[in-house]
Short mmCIF file of C-alpha atoms in Angstrom, two decimals:
data_model
loop_
_atom_site.label_atom_id
_atom_site.label_comp_id
_atom_site.label_asym_id
_atom_site.label_seq_id
_atom_site.Cartn_x
_atom_site.Cartn_y
_atom_site.Cartn_z
CA MET A 1 81.26 86.15 94.04
CA THR A 2 79.44 88.47 91.71
CA ALA A 3 80.94 91.47 89.92
CA GLY A 4 82.45 94.66 91.72
CA PHE A 5 85.06 97.35 91.34
CA ASP A 6 88.12 97.95 92.96
CA ILE A 7 89.94 101.40 92.35
CA ALA A 8 92.68 103.52 93.81
CA LEU A 9 92.15 107.26 93.94
CA PRO A 10 94.25 110.10 95.00
CA ALA A 11 93.73 111.07 98.54
CA VAL A 12 92.32 114.39 97.74
CA PRO A 13 88.73 115.82 98.32
CA VAL A 14 87.62 115.65 94.62
CA SER A 15 88.28 111.88 94.71
CA VAL A 16 85.09 111.57 96.99
CA GLU A 17 82.98 112.60 93.89
CA ARG A 18 85.03 110.45 91.69
CA ALA A 19 84.36 107.44 93.86
CA ARG A 20 80.52 108.24 93.82
CA GLN A 21 80.49 108.54 90.14
CA VAL A 22 82.11 105.09 89.73
CA ALA A 23 79.83 103.47 92.27
CA ARG A 24 76.75 105.18 90.67
CA ALA A 25 77.74 103.65 87.28
CA TRP A 26 78.37 100.36 88.86
CA CYS A 27 75.03 100.39 90.40
CA ARG A 28 73.31 101.17 87.13
CA GLN A 29 75.18 98.35 85.57
CA CYS A 30 74.30 95.79 88.23
CA ARG A 31 70.87 96.91 88.70
CA VAL A 32 71.15 97.59 92.40
CA PRO A 33 67.56 98.38 93.71
CA ASN A 34 66.87 102.05 93.50
CA GLU A 35 65.99 102.21 97.31
CA LEU A 36 69.70 101.23 97.97
CA VAL A 37 71.57 103.41 95.42
CA ASP A 38 71.36 106.54 97.54
CA THR A 39 72.29 104.67 100.53
CA LEU A 40 75.33 103.12 98.81
CA LEU A 41 76.52 106.45 97.38
CA LEU A 42 76.09 108.20 100.71
CA LEU A 43 78.08 105.51 102.47
CA VAL A 44 80.81 105.69 99.80
CA SER A 45 80.92 109.36 100.21
CA GLU A 46 81.21 109.34 103.89
CA LEU A 47 83.84 106.49 104.12
CA CYS A 48 85.91 108.21 101.43
CA THR A 49 85.69 111.66 102.98
CA ASN A 50 87.00 110.04 106.31
CA ALA A 51 89.82 108.54 104.35
CA VAL A 52 91.01 111.62 102.70
CA LEU A 53 90.64 113.82 105.74
CA HIS A 54 92.35 111.30 108.24
CA GLY A 55 94.44 109.09 106.17
CA THR A 56 98.22 109.79 105.50
CA SER A 57 98.55 107.70 102.24
CA GLU A 58 98.82 109.29 98.89
CA THR A 59 95.95 106.90 97.86
CA VAL A 60 92.46 105.78 98.85
CA GLY A 61 91.25 102.48 97.81
CA VAL A 62 87.58 101.91 97.12
CA ARG A 63 86.04 98.51 96.62
CA VAL A 64 82.44 97.52 96.19
CA TRP A 65 81.04 93.97 95.42
CA MET A 66 78.49 91.60 96.02
CA PRO A 67 79.93 88.43 97.78
CA SER A 68 76.52 86.97 96.99
CA GLY A 69 73.42 88.12 95.15
CA PHE A 70 71.92 89.15 98.53
CA VAL A 71 74.72 91.10 100.13
CA LEU A 72 76.53 94.30 98.91
CA ARG A 73 79.90 95.01 100.62
CA ILE A 74 81.79 98.25 100.51
CA GLU A 75 85.51 98.84 101.74
CA VAL A 76 87.54 102.00 101.83
CA ALA A 77 91.13 101.87 102.72
CA ASP A 78 93.20 104.89 103.66
CA HIS A 79 96.16 102.55 104.37
CA THR A 80 96.89 104.47 107.52
CA PRO A 81 97.20 102.03 110.58
CA SER A 82 95.32 103.60 113.51
CA PRO A 83 92.84 102.94 116.29
CA ALA A 84 89.34 102.55 114.89
CA PRO A 85 87.31 105.77 115.41
CA SER A 86 84.09 105.77 117.08
CA VAL A 87 80.68 107.30 116.43
CA GLN A 88 80.34 110.79 117.86
CA GLN A 89 77.37 112.78 118.96
CA PRO A 90 78.27 116.33 118.04
CA ASP A 91 76.81 119.40 119.28
CA ALA A 92 73.90 120.70 116.99
CA GLY A 93 75.96 123.58 116.07
CA ALA A 94 79.02 121.62 115.12
CA GLU A 95 79.97 121.65 111.41
CA ASN A 96 81.75 118.21 111.43
CA GLY A 97 81.69 114.90 113.16
CA ARG A 98 78.46 113.35 111.88
CA GLY A 99 80.01 111.01 109.25
CA LEU A 100 80.06 107.72 111.22
CA PHE A 101 76.78 108.51 113.00
CA LEU A 102 75.22 108.76 109.57
CA VAL A 103 77.16 105.49 108.53
CA ASP A 104 75.86 103.71 111.49
CA ALA A 105 72.16 104.82 110.95
CA LEU A 106 72.20 104.05 107.29
CA VAL A 107 73.79 100.57 107.62
CA ALA A 108 71.37 99.57 110.48
CA ASP A 109 68.38 100.93 108.40
CA ALA A 110 69.50 98.48 105.60
CA GLY A 111 69.99 95.55 107.80
CA GLY A 112 73.70 95.57 107.60
CA ARG A 113 76.90 95.85 109.72
CA TRP A 114 79.94 97.89 109.59
CA GLY A 115 83.20 98.43 111.27
CA PHE A 116 87.02 98.82 110.72
CA THR A 117 89.89 96.29 110.26
CA ALA A 118 91.96 95.43 113.42
CA ASP A 119 94.73 97.76 112.13
CA GLY A 120 92.39 100.55 111.46
CA THR A 121 93.36 100.77 107.72
CA ARG A 122 90.07 99.86 106.16
CA ALA A 123 86.38 100.65 106.83
CA TRP A 124 83.80 98.24 105.62
CA CYS A 125 80.21 97.67 105.64
CA THR A 126 77.50 95.19 104.26
CA LEU A 127 74.05 95.87 103.26
CA GLY A 128 71.37 93.37 102.73
CA LEU A 129 69.63 93.16 99.38
CA PRO A 130 65.91 92.92 99.30
CA THR A 131 66.22 90.59 96.18
CA GLU A 132 68.98 88.58 94.54
CA VAL A 133 70.76 91.07 92.05
CA PRO A 134 72.20 89.22 89.24
CA CYS A 135 75.25 91.48 88.30
CA PRO A 136 77.28 90.21 85.15
CA GLU A 137 80.83 89.02 85.93
CA PRO A 138 83.53 91.21 84.55
CA ALA A 139 86.01 89.48 82.48
CA ALA A 140 89.11 90.57 84.49
CA LEU A 141 88.07 89.07 87.85
CA GLU A 142 88.87 85.32 88.66
CA PRO A 143 85.35 83.95 89.43
CA ASP A 144 86.58 82.10 92.55
CA ARG A 145 88.42 84.92 94.12
CA ALA A 146 87.14 88.33 95.51
CA PRO A 147 89.16 91.29 94.58
CA SER A 148 91.51 92.62 97.25
CA LEU A 149 92.63 96.08 98.17
CA ARG A 150 96.14 94.73 98.25
CA ASP A 151 95.88 93.57 94.60
CA PRO A 152 97.76 95.97 92.36
CA VAL A 153 95.26 98.36 90.67
CA LYS A 154 95.87 101.00 88.23
CA PRO A 155 95.55 104.40 89.63
CA TYR A 156 92.27 106.19 88.64
CA THR A 157 92.66 109.07 86.09
CA HIS A 158 89.33 110.16 84.99
CA PHE A 159 85.77 109.06 84.68
#
């Protein structure tokens, strides 16, 4: 496993921007290809927005990492058991409801997959990387274990 980040944010709208800021900084550090940075940031934004709007927990967990140099994985947990939502096709005049449609299109375009855990508490997606990305290992992670949203994390305070 290569480096990643795993943060807990308050389940409030401003946390969506905070998650994007952390993801953007991580992309720079890991030299994620420019053509995927916008996709990653939009996916983080859409999945975090859904977690903030539809979850009932006080926190949202955001985790991004590369299980290999050629795959990037995003997970967002709202800690709220629920049936997995489905992609909607809202009317042209609708103000909401396009988030998962956008996730589906972006992930497909990047050659990835996406879905929800069986209990509906976590959305995930994977993206294929065009070339291997050698991200440096953080000292805090054990090299043989991927971080888990169940691991204790310090709440995010500011960026």
